[in-house]
Short mmCIF file of C-alpha atoms in Angstrom, two decimals:
data_model
loop_
_atom_site.label_atom_id
_atom_site.label_comp_id
_atom_site.label_asym_id
_atom_site.label_seq_id
_atom_site.Cartn_x
_atom_site.Cartn_y
_atom_site.Cartn_z
CA MET A 65 56.35 30.40 -64.63
CA LYS A 66 57.62 29.44 -61.19
CA GLU A 67 55.98 32.51 -59.71
CA ASN A 68 52.66 31.63 -61.33
CA ALA A 69 52.93 28.07 -60.05
CA ASN A 70 53.51 29.36 -56.52
CA LYS A 71 50.46 31.63 -56.77
CA LEU A 72 48.37 28.72 -58.01
CA ALA A 73 49.48 26.49 -55.13
CA LEU A 74 48.79 29.26 -52.62
CA GLY A 75 45.33 29.72 -54.08
CA ILE A 76 44.61 26.00 -53.81
CA PHE A 77 45.70 25.94 -50.13
CA ILE A 78 43.52 28.95 -49.37
CA CYS A 79 40.49 27.30 -50.97
CA LEU A 80 41.11 24.06 -49.08
CA GLY A 81 41.45 26.05 -45.86
CA LEU A 82 38.14 27.81 -46.45
CA VAL A 83 36.42 24.50 -47.21
CA VAL A 84 37.79 22.80 -44.08
CA SER A 85 37.07 25.77 -41.82
CA GLY A 86 33.59 26.01 -43.30
CA TRP A 87 33.00 22.35 -42.49
CA PHE A 88 34.06 22.88 -38.87
CA ILE A 89 31.93 25.99 -38.56
CA GLY A 90 28.92 24.20 -40.01
CA SER A 91 29.45 21.20 -37.74
CA GLY A 92 29.75 23.49 -34.72
CA LEU A 93 26.56 25.33 -35.59
CA LYS A 94 24.72 22.05 -35.99
CA SER A 95 26.00 20.85 -32.64
CA PHE A 96 25.02 24.13 -30.99
CA SER A 97 21.59 23.97 -32.62
CA ASP A 98 21.05 20.41 -31.35
CA LYS A 99 22.03 21.35 -27.82
CA ASP A 100 19.73 24.33 -27.98
CA LYS A 101 16.70 22.03 -28.33
CA VAL A 102 15.73 21.43 -24.74
CA VAL A 103 12.51 20.30 -23.09
CA THR A 104 11.81 20.79 -19.39
CA VAL A 105 9.28 18.57 -17.63
CA LYS A 106 8.06 17.88 -14.10
CA GLY A 107 7.42 14.51 -12.51
CA LEU A 108 5.17 14.04 -9.48
CA SER A 109 5.15 11.28 -6.89
CA GLU A 110 2.57 11.05 -4.09
CA LYS A 111 1.93 8.51 -1.37
CA ILE A 112 -0.57 8.30 1.50
CA VAL A 113 1.09 7.19 4.73
CA ASP A 114 -0.03 6.50 8.29
CA ALA A 115 0.92 9.02 10.97
CA ASP A 116 3.48 7.42 13.28
CA HIS A 117 3.72 10.13 15.94
CA ALA A 118 1.17 12.46 17.50
CA SER A 119 0.91 15.12 20.16
CA LEU A 120 -2.19 16.52 21.81
CA SER A 121 -2.91 18.97 24.61
CA ILE A 122 -6.03 18.98 26.79
CA ALA A 123 -6.69 22.02 28.98
CA TYR A 124 -9.27 22.49 31.72
CA GLU A 125 -10.27 25.23 34.15
CA VAL A 126 -11.32 25.06 37.78
CA GLY A 127 -12.28 27.77 40.24
CA GLY A 128 -12.82 28.27 43.97
CA ASN A 129 -12.63 30.72 46.87
CA ASP A 130 -10.24 28.64 48.99
CA MET A 131 -6.70 28.10 47.72
CA GLN A 132 -6.18 24.74 49.43
CA MET A 133 -9.47 23.45 48.10
CA LEU A 134 -8.50 24.69 44.62
CA LEU A 135 -5.23 22.76 44.75
CA GLN A 136 -7.06 19.61 45.85
CA ASN A 137 -9.46 19.98 42.93
CA ILE A 138 -6.52 20.34 40.54
CA GLU A 139 -5.02 17.09 41.83
CA LYS A 140 -8.39 15.35 41.54
CA ASN A 141 -8.98 16.61 37.98
CA ASN A 142 -5.44 15.71 36.94
CA LYS A 143 -6.03 12.12 38.05
CA ILE A 144 -9.36 11.96 36.19
CA VAL A 145 -7.77 13.24 32.97
CA VAL A 146 -4.67 11.03 33.22
CA ASP A 147 -6.74 7.92 33.94
CA PHE A 148 -8.94 8.79 30.96
CA ILE A 149 -5.91 9.14 28.68
CA LYS A 150 -4.41 5.86 29.89
CA SER A 151 -7.72 4.10 29.27
CA LYS A 152 -7.19 4.84 25.56
CA GLY A 153 -3.87 2.98 25.50
CA LEU A 154 -1.28 5.63 26.39
CA LYS A 155 1.38 5.23 29.09
CA ASP A 156 2.50 7.45 31.97
CA SER A 157 5.78 8.13 30.14
CA GLU A 158 3.80 9.63 27.23
CA ILE A 159 1.83 12.06 29.42
CA VAL A 160 3.12 15.42 30.65
CA LEU A 161 1.36 17.47 33.33
CA GLY A 162 1.65 21.22 32.86
CA VAL A 163 2.21 23.68 35.71
CA PRO A 164 -1.17 25.14 36.79
CA LYS A 165 -1.69 28.81 36.00
CA ILE A 166 -3.56 30.27 38.98
CA ARG A 167 -5.22 33.70 38.88
CA ASP A 168 -6.46 35.67 41.89
CA LYS A 169 -9.31 37.86 40.64
CA SER A 170 -9.23 40.05 43.76
CA VAL A 171 -5.76 41.20 42.75
CA THR A 172 -5.81 41.08 38.95
CA GLU A 173 -9.30 42.42 38.26
CA TYR A 174 -11.26 43.80 41.19
CA GLY A 175 -8.80 45.13 43.75
CA ASP A 176 -10.61 45.79 47.06
CA TYR A 177 -14.08 45.81 45.49
CA GLU A 178 -16.74 43.18 46.07
CA PHE A 179 -17.09 40.58 43.34
CA LYS A 180 -19.27 37.57 42.61
CA GLY A 181 -18.16 34.09 41.70
CA SER A 182 -14.91 32.30 42.54
CA ARG A 183 -11.91 34.29 43.67
CA TYR A 184 -9.31 31.85 42.32
CA TYR A 185 -9.20 30.37 38.83
CA ALA A 186 -6.72 27.80 37.60
CA SER A 187 -5.95 26.72 34.05
CA VAL A 188 -4.19 23.38 33.63
CA SER A 189 -2.80 21.75 30.50
CA ILE A 190 -2.04 18.04 30.10
CA SER A 191 -0.13 16.96 26.99
CA MET A 192 0.51 13.67 25.23
CA TYR A 193 3.45 12.73 22.98
CA SER A 194 3.27 9.24 21.54
CA ASN A 195 4.14 6.99 18.60
CA ASN A 196 0.69 5.49 19.06
CA ALA A 197 -1.06 8.06 16.89
CA LYS A 198 -4.32 6.10 16.84
CA ALA A 199 -4.57 6.18 20.65
CA VAL A 200 -3.97 9.94 20.65
CA ARG A 201 -6.71 10.32 18.06
CA ASP A 202 -9.07 8.29 20.27
CA VAL A 203 -8.36 10.68 23.16
CA GLU A 204 -8.98 13.69 20.93
CA MET A 205 -12.30 12.40 19.61
CA SER A 206 -13.70 11.47 23.03
CA GLN A 207 -12.13 14.09 25.31
CA PHE A 208 -15.48 15.80 25.89
CA ASP A 209 -16.55 12.72 27.85
CA LEU A 210 -14.50 14.32 30.63
CA TYR A 211 -17.38 16.74 31.18
CA LYS A 212 -19.34 13.79 32.54
CA SER A 213 -16.64 13.37 35.18
CA GLY A 214 -16.89 17.01 36.23
CA VAL A 215 -13.85 18.31 34.37
CA THR A 216 -14.49 21.58 32.54
CA ILE A 217 -12.57 21.27 29.27
CA LYS A 218 -11.23 24.55 27.95
CA GLN A 219 -11.83 25.24 24.25
CA GLN A 220 -8.53 25.68 22.39
CA GLU A 221 -7.67 26.83 18.90
CA TYR A 222 -5.79 24.31 16.75
CA TYR A 223 -2.95 26.22 15.10
CA GLU A 224 0.71 25.74 14.25
CA GLY A 225 0.64 22.21 15.65
CA ARG A 226 0.74 23.49 19.23
CA ILE A 227 -2.49 21.88 20.44
CA ARG A 228 -2.67 18.91 18.08
CA ASN A 229 -0.13 17.51 15.65
CA TYR A 230 0.09 14.28 13.65
CA GLU A 231 3.41 13.46 11.99
CA PHE A 232 5.18 10.98 9.73
CA THR A 233 8.77 10.60 10.91
CA LYS A 234 10.12 7.92 8.53
CA ILE A 235 10.41 10.19 5.50
CA ASN A 236 14.06 9.18 4.88
CA ASP A 237 12.99 5.55 4.39
CA LEU A 238 10.46 6.64 1.77
CA LYS A 239 12.55 9.26 0.00
CA PRO A 240 14.47 6.99 -2.49
CA SER A 241 11.29 5.41 -3.91
CA LEU A 242 9.54 8.79 -4.15
CA ILE A 243 12.44 10.35 -6.04
CA LYS A 244 12.69 7.34 -8.36
CA GLU A 245 8.99 7.47 -9.19
CA SER A 246 8.95 11.24 -9.75
CA THR A 247 12.00 10.93 -12.04
CA GLU A 248 10.38 8.14 -14.04
CA ASN A 249 7.18 10.15 -14.41
CA ALA A 250 9.18 13.14 -15.62
CA LYS A 251 10.90 10.98 -18.25
CA LYS A 252 7.53 9.60 -19.44
CA ALA A 253 6.28 13.15 -19.93
CA ALA A 254 9.44 14.10 -21.82
CA LEU A 255 9.22 11.05 -24.10
CA GLU A 256 5.61 11.83 -24.91
CA LEU A 257 6.44 15.46 -25.68
CA ALA A 258 9.40 14.48 -27.87
CA GLU A 259 7.23 12.02 -29.78
CA ASN A 260 4.53 14.63 -30.34
CA THR A 261 7.09 17.08 -31.75
CA GLY A 262 8.74 14.52 -34.01
CA GLY A 263 12.00 14.44 -32.08
CA LYS A 264 13.90 11.98 -29.93
CA LEU A 265 14.87 12.32 -26.29
CA GLY A 266 18.54 12.92 -25.61
CA LYS A 267 20.61 13.15 -22.45
CA ILE A 268 19.66 15.05 -19.32
CA LYS A 269 20.82 18.65 -19.34
CA ASN A 270 20.03 19.32 -15.68
CA ALA A 271 17.71 18.09 -12.98
CA SER A 272 16.43 19.37 -9.66
CA GLN A 273 14.44 17.66 -6.95
CA GLY A 274 11.76 19.73 -5.31
CA GLN A 275 11.35 19.75 -1.56
CA ILE A 276 9.55 16.74 -0.16
CA SER A 277 6.38 17.91 1.55
CA ILE A 278 3.99 16.25 3.99
CA GLU A 279 0.40 17.44 3.82
CA SER A 280 -2.58 16.74 6.01
CA THR A 281 -5.73 15.04 4.74
CA GLU A 282 -9.29 14.94 6.01
CA ASN A 283 -8.21 12.07 8.25
CA PRO A 284 -5.46 13.26 10.65
CA LEU A 285 -4.09 9.70 10.83
CA LYS A 286 -3.46 9.74 7.06
CA LEU A 287 -0.84 12.08 5.61
CA LYS A 288 0.10 12.78 2.00
CA VAL A 289 3.80 12.75 1.11
CA ARG A 290 4.69 14.33 -2.24
CA VAL A 291 7.77 15.29 -4.23
CA VAL A 292 8.17 17.01 -7.61
CA SER A 293 11.27 16.53 -9.77
CA THR A 294 12.10 18.98 -12.56
CA ILE A 295 14.30 17.64 -15.39
CA SER A 296 15.55 19.23 -18.62
CA TYR A 297 16.39 16.93 -21.57
CA PHE A 298 18.16 17.61 -24.84
CA LEU A 299 16.09 16.80 -27.93
CA LYS A 300 17.69 15.14 -30.96
#
């Protein structure tokens, strides 16, 4: 009888153990299943800002058969261009005169042969770097008026910001509000998605902030700052 009683007690403990372990297993599976329901959304924030720094380069060419006369013409043209730039509101400290690049055609192209036209040609570049972006823009838009003063402007290709560049330098002041707005927009999208699927939004699983970018617009004085935040939420 005692042996049967012991077997009965052992059987009861085994059953209780299976029930308890089954409850824990079931609870764990439910928890795992809940955590497996994840929605990933993106939130965008954009803002149009005013350019607060600009750089611009103006180049001109001048030729002649006498070197001294050529140098005098360079000095004269430099003064015309600098005075023109200053008339638009820029200062001497914001203007940089480049070193003239002088070419002797009798040496570089024709050797001892006869040639027509000027023997010497000089290319000169004058650059501006200023926080007064509007003044730089005024120079850019009216630079061809220099032709009226006898300065032969050289056509330049605008690429890689080397000839012309408009910037927004206060991005760190704007960054917190951009990130906040992009995060809020991401949460709105997640809430809407959860509602449409009959679920509820849970905690954030992970989040990443995309790189803040500054893009040009049709107006060089207006720049578009944008950031995209990607956030994953658990769904209940």
